[in-house]
Amino acid sequence: MLSRLMSGSSRSLEREYSCTVRLLDDSEYTCTIQRDAKGQYLFDLLCHHLNLLEKDYFGIRFVDPDKQRHWLEFTKSVVKQLRSQPPFTMCFRVKFYPVDPAALKEEITRYLVFLQIKRDLYHGRLLCKTSDAALLAAYILQAEIGDYDPGKHPEGYSSKFQFFPKHSEKLERKIAEIHKTELSGQTPATSELNFLRKAQTLETYGVDPHPCKDVSGNAAFLAFTPFGFVVLQGNKRVHFIKWNEVTKLKFEGKTFYLYEKKIILTYFAPTPEACKHLWKCGIENQAFYKLEKSSQVRTVSSSNLFFKGSRFRYSGRVAKEVMESSAKIKREPPEIHRAGMVPSRSCPSITHGPRLSSVPRTRRRAVHISIMEGLESLRDSAHSTPVRSSSHGDTFLPHARSSRADSNERVAVISDEAYSPADSVLPTPVAEHSLELMLLSRQINGATCSIEEEKESEASTPTAAEAEALGGELRALCQGHGRPEEEQVNKFVLSVLRLLLVTMGLLFVLLLLLIMLTESDLDIAFFRDIRQTPEFEQFHYQYFCPLRRWFACKIRSVVSLLIDT
């Protein structure tokens, strides 16, 4: 606390602050902002640097000193939101995934969304069956290295690139085969467009899960997509609610409520700050995708009838307005400087990660890292030395133990079967690094979570802080002290106390109102009867009249003082 006060006092003397924003291609944009600069000013600077007009889909993410993630609010001061020691570090990311990314007007916008979805694919948030995975990876190859050239691309060239958290040699051969035979002649823009069209059809397109627990204490992941609200629990998608069916979102402490027409869903976030972040993300996503125009946006409160809570209002445009505005863009397409993919073997600082040997068909499953299998392998591999991968944000990738036999590896399986959310879970539920899965697997297997096992996810400071914050959320889930039953009892006691306080407050207000009406000149039989009682006369002469004279005297003295001055 003392260090925060000292940092805050030193910051108050400064008038300019240095900000570094990590972009989707892992490059950095550095600028200087004034102390009172709003988030909109920084975002506009960034979009001007990127030559981006369709900017409503994007946002700036940061991590506060308490390791909690946030989206930068454009109507508030940047300095006051970050509350950290400068220089400030943030990340530029897709905040609202387009309902149809292929329908975006400008190529520069499609390219940035392509980079974001490519990151989702690499970090395991975008799931698909093997044939789709091979096609998506081939589109990435075609977009970033061009047509297949036997002179430049020797046998096994696709294995030098990392597209997924883990993949097999068979998948690498399939990627190379599609790249050689089906995509020849496609320009980078065409390949990126085809990639977006394919990714948009997948079940987990646009998912950014938040770790929670249900009322029984089971781990769950909540996510907001362009199409609605999703709950993934265990190995099943237990809920999918379209945006027009969501009637209300509310949070209270660590408890998050979603009201549907027929049911109320209740989940517990690891911290009150995480729950508030979840609630704000839900409010923004519902407003963006559900409303017809931004004038329909209303301020939303998380409070009950008699208690003040958090108030929040989405300040941007909605999806329909963004599409209408995009259709009016008329300018020469801006030049795009694409960051080419670097082969992992050409640079010692880049790794293509562990690969999977062939797995019998009887053991194949939908493309995902199984909670009980993939996570166990990640936990085992955490004891080896992590290697930095600069081609994908310098993610720390654990090497699999070489002593494990190929036939016995219990690792991620990409199969030929169709992916179904009912049979799988998200492999990377929160952060953009795979070691957080180890924390979740230890929670499931009954092992303790180690703070030292939470590694940074990306090379830059902002994304590393993001990963640390999200690892903290998972750790909080692992180390939660209160059982759901105890939390329910505590909530009941608090509700009773609140009810008593509200009742006493109402009675006091009614008593004051009754006294005022009785002392007034209102000629009503009920008040006349009260005035004639001896108890009222005693109260009137002993208490009310002296109190009224005292107030009148004070008011006269204040008025005379104001007149004199």
Coordinates of C-alpha atoms in Angstrom, one line a residue:
M1 CA 0.0 0.0 0.0
L2 CA 2.8 2.4 0.9
S3 CA 4.6 1.7 -2.4
R4 CA 1.4 2.4 -4.3
L5 CA 1.0 5.7 -2.5
M6 CA 4.6 6.7 -3.2
S7 CA 4.3 5.7 -6.9
G8 CA 1.0 7.6 -7.1
S9 CA 2.6 10.7 -5.6
S10 CA 5.6 10.5 -8.0
R11 CA 3.3 10.1 -11.0
S12 CA 1.3 13.1 -10.0
L13 CA 4.3 15.3 -10.6
E14 CA 4.7 14.0 -14.2
R15 CA 2.7 15.4 -17.1
E16 CA 3.7 13.0 -19.8
Y17 CA 3.8 9.2 -19.8
S18 CA 5.3 6.6 -22.1
C19 CA 3.0 3.9 -23.3
T20 CA 3.9 0.7 -25.2
V21 CA 1.2 -1.3 -26.9
R22 CA 1.9 -4.8 -28.2
L23 CA 0.3 -5.4 -31.6
L24 CA -1.1 -8.5 -33.1
D25 CA 2.0 -9.2 -35.1
D26 CA 4.1 -9.0 -32.0
S27 CA 5.6 -5.6 -32.9
E28 CA 5.3 -2.7 -30.5
Y29 CA 4.0 0.8 -30.8
T30 CA 5.3 3.4 -28.3
C31 CA 3.9 6.8 -27.8
T32 CA 3.6 9.6 -25.2
I33 CA 0.4 10.7 -23.7
Q34 CA -0.6 13.5 -21.3
R35 CA -1.7 12.8 -17.7
D36 CA -5.3 13.5 -18.4
A37 CA -5.5 11.7 -21.8
K38 CA -8.6 9.5 -22.3
G39 CA -8.5 6.0 -23.5
Q40 CA -10.1 7.1 -26.8
Y41 CA -7.1 9.3 -27.5
L42 CA -4.6 6.4 -27.2
F43 CA -6.8 4.1 -29.2
D44 CA -7.1 6.7 -32.0
L45 CA -3.4 7.1 -32.1
L46 CA -3.0 3.4 -32.4
C47 CA -5.6 3.1 -35.2
H48 CA -4.0 6.0 -37.0
H49 CA -0.6 4.2 -36.8
L50 CA -2.3 1.0 -38.2
N51 CA -4.2 3.0 -40.8
L52 CA -7.4 1.3 -39.5
L53 CA -10.9 2.6 -40.0
E54 CA -13.0 -0.4 -39.0
K55 CA -11.7 -0.1 -35.5
D56 CA -14.8 -0.9 -33.4
Y57 CA -14.0 -4.6 -33.4
F58 CA -10.7 -3.9 -31.5
G59 CA -9.7 -2.9 -28.0
I60 CA -6.7 -2.4 -25.7
R61 CA -6.2 -4.8 -22.9
F62 CA -4.1 -4.2 -19.8
V63 CA -3.4 -5.8 -16.4
D64 CA -3.7 -3.8 -13.2
P65 CA -1.3 -4.0 -10.2
D66 CA -3.6 -6.6 -8.6
K67 CA -2.9 -8.9 -11.7
Q68 CA -6.5 -8.5 -13.0
R69 CA -7.1 -8.1 -16.7
H70 CA -9.2 -5.2 -18.1
W71 CA -10.3 -3.7 -21.3
L72 CA -9.3 0.0 -21.5
E73 CA -12.3 2.2 -21.2
F74 CA -12.2 5.0 -23.8
T75 CA -14.2 7.5 -21.8
K76 CA -11.8 7.4 -18.8
S77 CA -8.3 8.6 -18.1
V78 CA -5.6 6.1 -19.2
V79 CA -3.4 6.9 -16.2
K80 CA -6.2 6.5 -13.6
Q81 CA -7.3 3.2 -15.1
L82 CA -3.9 1.5 -15.2
R83 CA -2.9 2.6 -11.6
S84 CA 0.6 1.2 -12.2
Q85 CA 4.1 2.6 -12.4
P86 CA 5.0 4.0 -15.8
P87 CA 6.0 3.2 -18.5
F88 CA 2.7 1.6 -19.2
T89 CA 2.3 -1.6 -21.3
M90 CA -0.8 -2.9 -23.0
C91 CA -2.0 -5.2 -25.8
F92 CA -4.0 -4.5 -28.9
R93 CA -6.4 -7.3 -29.4
V94 CA -9.8 -8.1 -31.1
K95 CA -12.4 -7.3 -28.5
F96 CA -15.6 -8.1 -30.6
Y97 CA -15.2 -10.8 -33.2
P98 CA -17.1 -10.0 -36.4
V99 CA -20.2 -12.1 -36.9
D100 CA -18.9 -12.6 -40.5
P101 CA -15.2 -11.7 -40.7
A102 CA -15.2 -12.3 -44.5
A103 CA -17.7 -9.5 -44.9
L104 CA -15.3 -6.9 -43.5
K105 CA -14.9 -4.0 -46.0
E106 CA -11.1 -3.4 -45.9
E107 CA -8.3 -5.9 -46.3
I108 CA -6.3 -4.3 -43.4
T109 CA -9.1 -5.2 -41.0
R110 CA -9.4 -8.7 -42.3
Y111 CA -5.6 -9.1 -41.9
L112 CA -5.7 -8.0 -38.2
V113 CA -8.6 -10.4 -37.5
F114 CA -6.7 -13.1 -39.3
L115 CA -3.7 -12.5 -36.9
Q116 CA -6.0 -12.7 -33.9
I117 CA -7.7 -16.0 -35.0
K118 CA -4.3 -17.4 -35.9
R119 CA -3.2 -16.7 -32.3
D120 CA -6.4 -18.4 -31.0
L121 CA -5.6 -21.4 -33.2
Y122 CA -2.0 -21.6 -32.0
H123 CA -3.0 -21.2 -28.3
G124 CA -5.7 -23.9 -28.6
R125 CA -8.8 -21.7 -28.1
L126 CA -10.1 -22.4 -31.6
L127 CA -10.9 -26.1 -31.9
C128 CA -11.6 -28.1 -35.1
K129 CA -11.4 -31.6 -36.5
T130 CA -8.2 -32.8 -38.2
S131 CA -9.2 -32.0 -41.8
D132 CA -10.2 -28.4 -40.8
A133 CA -7.1 -28.0 -38.8
A134 CA -4.9 -29.0 -41.8
L135 CA -6.8 -26.7 -44.1
L136 CA -6.5 -23.7 -41.7
A137 CA -2.8 -24.3 -41.3
A138 CA -2.3 -24.6 -45.1
Y139 CA -4.1 -21.3 -45.5
I140 CA -1.6 -19.7 -43.0
L141 CA 1.3 -21.3 -44.9
Q142 CA 0.0 -20.0 -48.3
A143 CA -0.6 -16.5 -46.9
E144 CA 2.9 -16.2 -45.3
I145 CA 5.3 -18.1 -47.5
G146 CA 3.4 -18.2 -50.8
D147 CA 3.2 -21.0 -53.4
Y148 CA 5.1 -24.3 -52.8
D149 CA 8.5 -24.2 -54.3
P150 CA 10.5 -27.5 -54.3
G151 CA 13.8 -25.5 -54.3
K152 CA 12.8 -23.5 -51.2
H153 CA 10.6 -26.0 -49.4
P154 CA 12.3 -29.4 -48.8
E155 CA 10.5 -32.5 -47.5
G156 CA 9.0 -31.9 -44.1
Y157 CA 9.0 -28.1 -44.4
S158 CA 5.6 -27.8 -42.8
S159 CA 7.1 -29.3 -39.6
K160 CA 9.2 -26.2 -39.1
F161 CA 6.2 -24.1 -38.3
Q162 CA 4.0 -24.2 -35.2
F163 CA 0.2 -23.8 -35.9
F164 CA -1.2 -25.6 -32.9
P165 CA -0.2 -26.3 -29.3
K166 CA 0.6 -29.9 -30.3
H167 CA 0.2 -31.8 -33.6
S168 CA 1.3 -35.1 -35.2
E169 CA 3.5 -35.9 -38.1
K170 CA 0.5 -37.1 -40.0
L171 CA -1.1 -33.7 -39.7
E172 CA 2.1 -32.0 -40.9
R173 CA 2.0 -34.2 -44.0
K174 CA -1.6 -33.3 -44.6
I175 CA -0.9 -29.6 -44.2
A176 CA 2.0 -29.8 -46.8
E177 CA -0.2 -31.8 -49.2
I178 CA -3.0 -29.2 -49.2
H179 CA -0.5 -26.4 -49.5
K180 CA 1.2 -28.1 -52.5
T181 CA -1.9 -29.2 -54.4
E182 CA -4.9 -27.1 -53.5
L183 CA -3.8 -23.5 -52.7
S184 CA -1.3 -22.8 -55.5
G185 CA -1.8 -19.3 -56.9
Q186 CA -3.7 -17.8 -54.0
T187 CA -2.5 -14.4 -52.9
P188 CA -2.0 -13.7 -49.2
A189 CA -5.3 -11.7 -49.1
T190 CA -7.2 -14.6 -50.7
S191 CA -5.7 -17.1 -48.3
E192 CA -6.5 -15.0 -45.3
L193 CA -10.1 -14.5 -46.5
N194 CA -10.6 -18.3 -47.0
F195 CA -9.0 -18.8 -43.5
L196 CA -11.6 -16.4 -42.0
R197 CA -14.5 -18.0 -43.8
K198 CA -13.5 -21.4 -42.5
A199 CA -12.7 -20.3 -38.9
Q200 CA -16.1 -18.5 -38.6
T201 CA -17.9 -21.8 -39.1
L202 CA -16.2 -23.5 -36.1
E203 CA -18.0 -23.9 -32.7
T204 CA -15.4 -22.0 -30.7
Y205 CA -14.9 -19.0 -33.0
G206 CA -14.7 -15.8 -30.9
V207 CA -14.5 -17.6 -27.5
D208 CA -12.4 -16.0 -24.7
P209 CA -13.2 -18.1 -21.7
H210 CA -13.4 -16.9 -18.1
P211 CA -12.6 -19.5 -15.3
C212 CA -15.4 -19.9 -12.7
K213 CA -17.1 -22.5 -10.5
D214 CA -20.7 -23.6 -10.5
V215 CA -22.8 -23.9 -7.3
S216 CA -21.5 -27.4 -6.7
G217 CA -17.9 -26.3 -6.9
N218 CA -17.1 -27.8 -10.3
A219 CA -14.8 -25.9 -12.6
A220 CA -16.6 -24.1 -15.5
F221 CA -15.6 -21.7 -18.2
L222 CA -17.9 -18.8 -19.3
A223 CA -17.5 -17.1 -22.6
F224 CA -19.2 -14.5 -24.7
T225 CA -19.3 -15.1 -28.5
P226 CA -20.8 -13.2 -31.4
F227 CA -23.8 -15.5 -31.2
G228 CA -24.5 -15.8 -27.5
F229 CA -23.4 -16.9 -24.0
V230 CA -21.6 -20.2 -23.6
V231 CA -20.8 -22.3 -20.5
L232 CA -18.3 -25.2 -20.8
Q233 CA -18.1 -27.5 -17.9
G234 CA -16.1 -30.7 -17.5
N235 CA -16.2 -32.1 -21.0
K236 CA -19.5 -30.7 -22.1
R237 CA -21.1 -27.5 -23.3
V238 CA -23.8 -27.3 -20.7
H239 CA -25.4 -24.0 -21.8
F240 CA -25.6 -21.9 -24.9
I241 CA -28.0 -18.9 -24.7
K242 CA -28.5 -16.6 -27.6
W243 CA -28.1 -12.9 -27.0
N244 CA -31.8 -12.2 -27.5
E245 CA -32.7 -14.7 -24.8
V246 CA -30.4 -13.1 -22.2
T247 CA -32.6 -10.8 -20.1
K248 CA -30.1 -9.6 -17.4
L249 CA -26.5 -9.9 -16.3
K250 CA -25.6 -9.2 -12.6
F251 CA -22.8 -9.8 -10.2
E252 CA -22.5 -9.5 -6.4
G253 CA -19.0 -10.0 -4.9
K254 CA -17.6 -13.1 -6.6
T255 CA -21.0 -14.3 -7.7
F256 CA -22.1 -13.9 -11.3
Y257 CA -25.8 -14.2 -12.4
L258 CA -27.2 -14.6 -15.9
Y259 CA -31.0 -14.3 -16.2
E260 CA -32.6 -16.2 -19.1
K261 CA -36.3 -16.3 -19.8
K262 CA -36.8 -19.5 -17.8
I263 CA -33.6 -20.0 -15.7
I264 CA -31.0 -18.2 -13.7
L265 CA -27.4 -19.3 -14.0
T266 CA -25.1 -18.7 -11.0
Y267 CA -21.3 -19.0 -11.1
F268 CA -18.5 -18.0 -8.8
A269 CA -15.4 -16.2 -10.1
P270 CA -12.0 -16.5 -8.3
T271 CA -12.1 -12.9 -7.1
P272 CA -14.6 -10.0 -7.0
E273 CA -12.4 -8.1 -9.5
A274 CA -12.5 -11.1 -11.9
C275 CA -16.3 -11.3 -11.5
K276 CA -16.7 -7.6 -12.2
H277 CA -14.5 -8.0 -15.3
L278 CA -16.7 -10.9 -16.4
W279 CA -19.9 -8.8 -15.9
K280 CA -18.5 -5.9 -17.9
C281 CA -17.5 -8.1 -20.7
G282 CA -21.0 -9.6 -20.8
I283 CA -22.6 -6.2 -20.8
E284 CA -20.4 -4.9 -23.7
N285 CA -20.9 -8.1 -25.8
Q286 CA -24.6 -8.1 -25.3
A287 CA -24.9 -4.4 -26.3
F288 CA -22.6 -4.8 -29.3
Y289 CA -24.3 -7.9 -30.8
K290 CA -27.9 -7.5 -29.7
L291 CA -28.9 -3.9 -30.1
E292 CA -29.9 -2.2 -33.4
K293 CA -28.3 1.2 -32.6
S294 CA -26.1 2.7 -29.9
S295 CA -28.9 5.1 -28.8
Q296 CA -30.6 2.0 -27.2
V297 CA -27.6 1.5 -24.9
R298 CA -28.6 2.0 -21.2
T299 CA -26.5 2.3 -18.1
V300 CA -26.6 -1.0 -16.3
S301 CA -26.3 -1.4 -12.5
S302 CA -25.3 -4.6 -10.6
S303 CA -27.1 -3.4 -7.5
N304 CA -30.3 -4.6 -5.8
L305 CA -33.2 -2.3 -5.2
F306 CA -31.9 -0.7 -2.0
F307 CA -28.1 -1.1 -2.3
K308 CA -25.7 0.7 -4.5
G309 CA -23.6 -1.4 -6.8
S310 CA -21.4 -1.0 -9.8
R311 CA -22.7 1.0 -12.7
F312 CA -21.5 0.5 -16.3
R313 CA -22.4 1.7 -19.7
Y314 CA -21.1 0.5 -23.1
S315 CA -19.8 3.6 -24.9
G316 CA -19.1 2.3 -28.4
R317 CA -21.2 1.6 -31.5
V318 CA -23.1 -1.6 -32.1
A319 CA -22.4 -4.2 -34.7
K320 CA -25.1 -3.1 -37.1
E321 CA -23.9 0.5 -37.0
V322 CA -20.3 -0.6 -37.6
M323 CA -21.3 -2.6 -40.7
E324 CA -23.3 0.3 -42.0
S325 CA -20.4 2.6 -41.5
S326 CA -18.0 0.2 -43.1
A327 CA -20.1 0.1 -46.2
K328 CA -19.5 3.9 -46.6
I329 CA -15.7 3.7 -46.6
K330 CA -14.3 4.9 -49.9
R331 CA -10.6 5.2 -50.1
E332 CA -7.6 3.5 -51.7
P333 CA -6.8 0.2 -49.9
P334 CA -3.9 1.0 -47.5
E335 CA -0.7 -0.9 -47.9
I336 CA -0.3 -3.9 -45.6
H337 CA 3.1 -4.9 -44.2
R338 CA 2.7 -8.5 -43.5
A339 CA 5.0 -10.2 -41.0
G340 CA 6.1 -13.4 -42.7
M341 CA 6.3 -16.6 -40.7
V342 CA 9.8 -17.6 -39.7
P343 CA 10.7 -21.3 -39.8
S344 CA 11.4 -22.6 -36.3
R345 CA 14.6 -24.4 -37.3
S346 CA 16.2 -21.3 -38.9
C347 CA 16.4 -19.5 -35.6
P348 CA 17.6 -21.0 -32.3
S349 CA 15.1 -18.9 -30.3
I350 CA 12.1 -20.4 -32.0
T351 CA 10.7 -23.8 -31.4
H352 CA 8.0 -25.8 -33.2
G353 CA 7.1 -27.6 -30.0
P354 CA 6.5 -31.3 -29.4
R355 CA 4.8 -33.4 -32.0
L356 CA 2.6 -36.4 -31.7
S357 CA 3.3 -39.7 -33.2
S358 CA 0.5 -41.7 -34.9
V359 CA -2.3 -42.7 -32.6
P360 CA -4.5 -45.7 -33.2
R361 CA -8.0 -44.8 -34.5
T362 CA -9.6 -46.3 -31.4
R363 CA -7.9 -43.7 -29.3
R364 CA -8.6 -40.7 -31.5
R365 CA -11.0 -38.0 -30.2
A366 CA -12.2 -34.6 -31.3
V367 CA -9.5 -32.0 -31.7
H368 CA -8.8 -30.7 -28.2
I369 CA -6.5 -31.2 -25.3
S370 CA -8.3 -33.5 -22.9
I371 CA -8.7 -32.3 -19.4
M372 CA -7.5 -35.7 -18.0
E373 CA -5.0 -36.5 -20.7
G374 CA -3.6 -33.4 -22.4
L375 CA -3.3 -31.6 -19.1
E376 CA -1.6 -34.5 -17.4
S377 CA 1.1 -34.5 -20.2
L378 CA 1.5 -30.7 -19.7
R379 CA 2.0 -31.2 -16.0
D380 CA 4.6 -33.9 -16.7
S381 CA 6.4 -31.7 -19.2
A382 CA 6.5 -28.7 -16.8
H383 CA 9.6 -30.2 -15.2
S384 CA 11.6 -29.7 -18.4
T385 CA 13.2 -26.5 -19.6
P386 CA 10.8 -24.1 -21.3
V387 CA 11.9 -22.7 -24.7
R388 CA 11.0 -19.3 -25.9
S389 CA 9.0 -19.0 -29.2
S390 CA 9.4 -15.6 -30.7
S391 CA 7.4 -16.3 -33.8
H392 CA 4.3 -16.6 -31.7
G393 CA 4.7 -14.0 -29.0
D394 CA 7.6 -15.8 -27.3
T395 CA 5.4 -18.2 -25.6
F396 CA 7.0 -20.6 -23.3
L397 CA 6.6 -24.1 -24.7
P398 CA 7.5 -27.2 -22.6
H399 CA 9.4 -30.0 -24.3
A400 CA 7.8 -33.3 -23.8
R401 CA 9.8 -35.9 -22.1
S402 CA 11.6 -38.0 -24.7
S403 CA 11.5 -41.1 -22.4
R404 CA 7.8 -41.5 -23.0
A405 CA 7.0 -44.1 -25.6
D406 CA 5.0 -42.9 -28.6
S407 CA 2.3 -45.5 -28.1
N408 CA 1.8 -44.5 -24.5
E409 CA 1.8 -40.7 -24.8
R410 CA -1.3 -39.2 -23.2
V411 CA -1.3 -35.9 -25.1
A412 CA -3.4 -33.8 -27.3
V413 CA -5.1 -35.7 -30.1
I414 CA -6.3 -34.2 -33.4
S415 CA -8.6 -36.8 -34.9
D416 CA -10.6 -37.3 -38.0
E417 CA -13.9 -37.2 -36.0
A418 CA -16.0 -34.0 -36.1
Y419 CA -15.5 -31.7 -33.2
S420 CA -18.5 -31.3 -30.9
P421 CA -18.5 -29.0 -27.8
A422 CA -20.4 -31.7 -26.0
D423 CA -17.4 -33.9 -26.1
S424 CA -14.6 -31.5 -25.4
V425 CA -13.3 -28.6 -23.4
L426 CA -11.2 -25.6 -24.2
P427 CA -7.5 -26.5 -24.1
T428 CA -6.3 -23.1 -23.1
P429 CA -9.2 -21.7 -20.9
V430 CA -7.7 -18.3 -20.1
A431 CA -4.3 -17.2 -21.1
E432 CA -2.2 -17.4 -24.2
H433 CA 0.2 -20.0 -22.8
S434 CA -0.2 -23.7 -22.2
L435 CA 1.4 -24.0 -18.7
E436 CA -1.8 -22.7 -17.1
L437 CA -3.4 -25.9 -18.1
M438 CA -1.1 -27.7 -15.7
L439 CA -2.6 -25.6 -12.9
L440 CA -6.1 -26.7 -13.9
S441 CA -5.1 -30.4 -14.3
R442 CA -3.5 -30.4 -10.8
Q443 CA -6.8 -29.0 -9.4
I444 CA -8.7 -31.9 -11.1
N445 CA -6.2 -34.5 -10.0
G446 CA -6.1 -33.2 -6.4
A447 CA -2.6 -31.8 -6.5
T448 CA -1.7 -28.4 -5.1
C449 CA -1.0 -25.4 -7.3
S450 CA 2.4 -23.8 -7.3
I451 CA 2.9 -20.1 -7.8
E452 CA 6.3 -20.8 -9.4
E453 CA 4.7 -22.8 -12.1
E454 CA 2.9 -19.8 -13.6
K455 CA 5.1 -18.8 -16.5
E456 CA 4.8 -15.7 -18.6
S457 CA 2.9 -16.2 -21.8
E458 CA 4.5 -13.8 -24.3
A459 CA 7.7 -12.0 -24.8
S460 CA 6.6 -8.5 -24.0
T461 CA 5.7 -7.1 -20.6
P462 CA 2.0 -6.5 -21.3
T463 CA 1.2 -10.1 -22.4
A464 CA 3.4 -11.6 -19.7
A465 CA 1.4 -9.6 -17.1
E466 CA -1.8 -10.8 -18.8
A467 CA -0.7 -14.4 -18.4
E468 CA 0.4 -13.9 -14.8
A469 CA -3.0 -12.3 -14.0
L470 CA -4.9 -15.1 -15.6
G471 CA -2.7 -17.7 -13.9
G472 CA -3.6 -16.0 -10.7
E473 CA -7.3 -16.4 -11.5
L474 CA -6.8 -20.1 -12.0
R475 CA -4.7 -20.4 -8.9
A476 CA -7.5 -18.7 -7.0
L477 CA -9.9 -21.3 -8.3
C478 CA -7.5 -24.1 -7.2
Q479 CA -7.0 -22.6 -3.8
G480 CA -10.6 -21.5 -3.0
H481 CA -11.2 -21.9 0.7
G482 CA -14.9 -21.7 1.0
R483 CA -17.2 -24.5 0.0
P484 CA -20.3 -23.6 -2.1
E485 CA -22.5 -24.6 0.8
E486 CA -20.7 -22.3 3.2
E487 CA -20.9 -19.5 0.6
Q488 CA -24.6 -20.0 0.3
V489 CA -25.0 -19.8 4.1
N490 CA -22.9 -16.6 4.2
K491 CA -25.0 -15.1 1.4
F492 CA -28.2 -16.0 3.3
V493 CA -26.9 -14.3 6.5
L494 CA -25.9 -11.2 4.5
S495 CA -29.3 -11.1 2.9
V496 CA -31.1 -11.3 6.2
L497 CA -28.9 -8.5 7.6
R498 CA -29.6 -6.4 4.6
L499 CA -33.3 -7.0 4.9
L500 CA -33.2 -5.9 8.6
L501 CA -31.3 -2.7 7.7
V502 CA -33.7 -1.8 4.9
T503 CA -36.7 -2.4 7.1
M504 CA -35.3 -0.2 9.9
G505 CA -34.4 2.5 7.4
L506 CA -37.9 2.5 5.9
L507 CA -39.5 2.6 9.3
F508 CA -37.3 5.6 10.2
V509 CA -38.2 7.4 7.0
L510 CA -41.9 6.7 7.6
L511 CA -41.7 8.1 11.1
L512 CA -40.1 11.3 9.9
L513 CA -42.8 11.6 7.3
L514 CA -45.5 11.1 9.8
I515 CA -44.1 13.8 12.1
M516 CA -43.8 16.3 9.3
L517 CA -47.4 15.7 8.2
T518 CA -48.7 15.8 11.7
E519 CA -46.9 19.1 12.5
S520 CA -48.2 20.6 9.2
D521 CA -51.4 22.4 8.7
L522 CA -52.9 19.5 6.8
D523 CA -56.6 19.3 7.9
I524 CA -57.3 15.6 7.9
A525 CA -59.3 13.8 10.5
F526 CA -56.5 11.2 11.2
F527 CA -53.9 13.9 11.9
R528 CA -56.4 16.0 13.9
D529 CA -57.0 13.1 16.2
I530 CA -53.2 12.6 16.7
R531 CA -52.7 16.3 17.5
Q532 CA -55.3 16.2 20.3
T533 CA -53.6 13.4 22.2
P534 CA -51.5 14.4 25.3
E535 CA -48.5 12.4 24.1
F536 CA -48.3 14.5 20.9
E537 CA -48.7 17.8 22.8
Q538 CA -45.8 16.8 25.1
F539 CA -43.7 15.8 22.1
H540 CA -44.6 19.0 20.3
Y541 CA -43.7 21.4 23.2
Q542 CA -40.7 19.6 24.6
Y543 CA -38.9 18.4 21.5
F544 CA -40.3 19.6 18.2
C545 CA -40.6 23.3 19.0
P546 CA -37.1 23.7 20.5
L547 CA -35.6 21.7 17.6
R548 CA -37.3 23.9 15.1
R549 CA -36.1 27.1 16.8
W550 CA -32.6 25.7 16.9
F551 CA -32.7 25.0 13.1
A552 CA -34.2 28.4 12.4
C553 CA -31.4 30.1 14.3
K554 CA -28.7 28.2 12.5
I555 CA -30.2 29.0 9.1
R556 CA -30.5 32.7 10.0
S557 CA -26.8 32.8 11.1
V558 CA -25.7 31.1 7.9
V559 CA -27.7 33.4 5.7
S560 CA -26.4 36.5 7.6
L561 CA -22.9 35.3 7.2
L562 CA -23.4 34.8 3.4
I563 CA -24.8 38.3 3.1
D564 CA -21.9 39.8 5.0
T565 CA -19.4 38.1 2.8

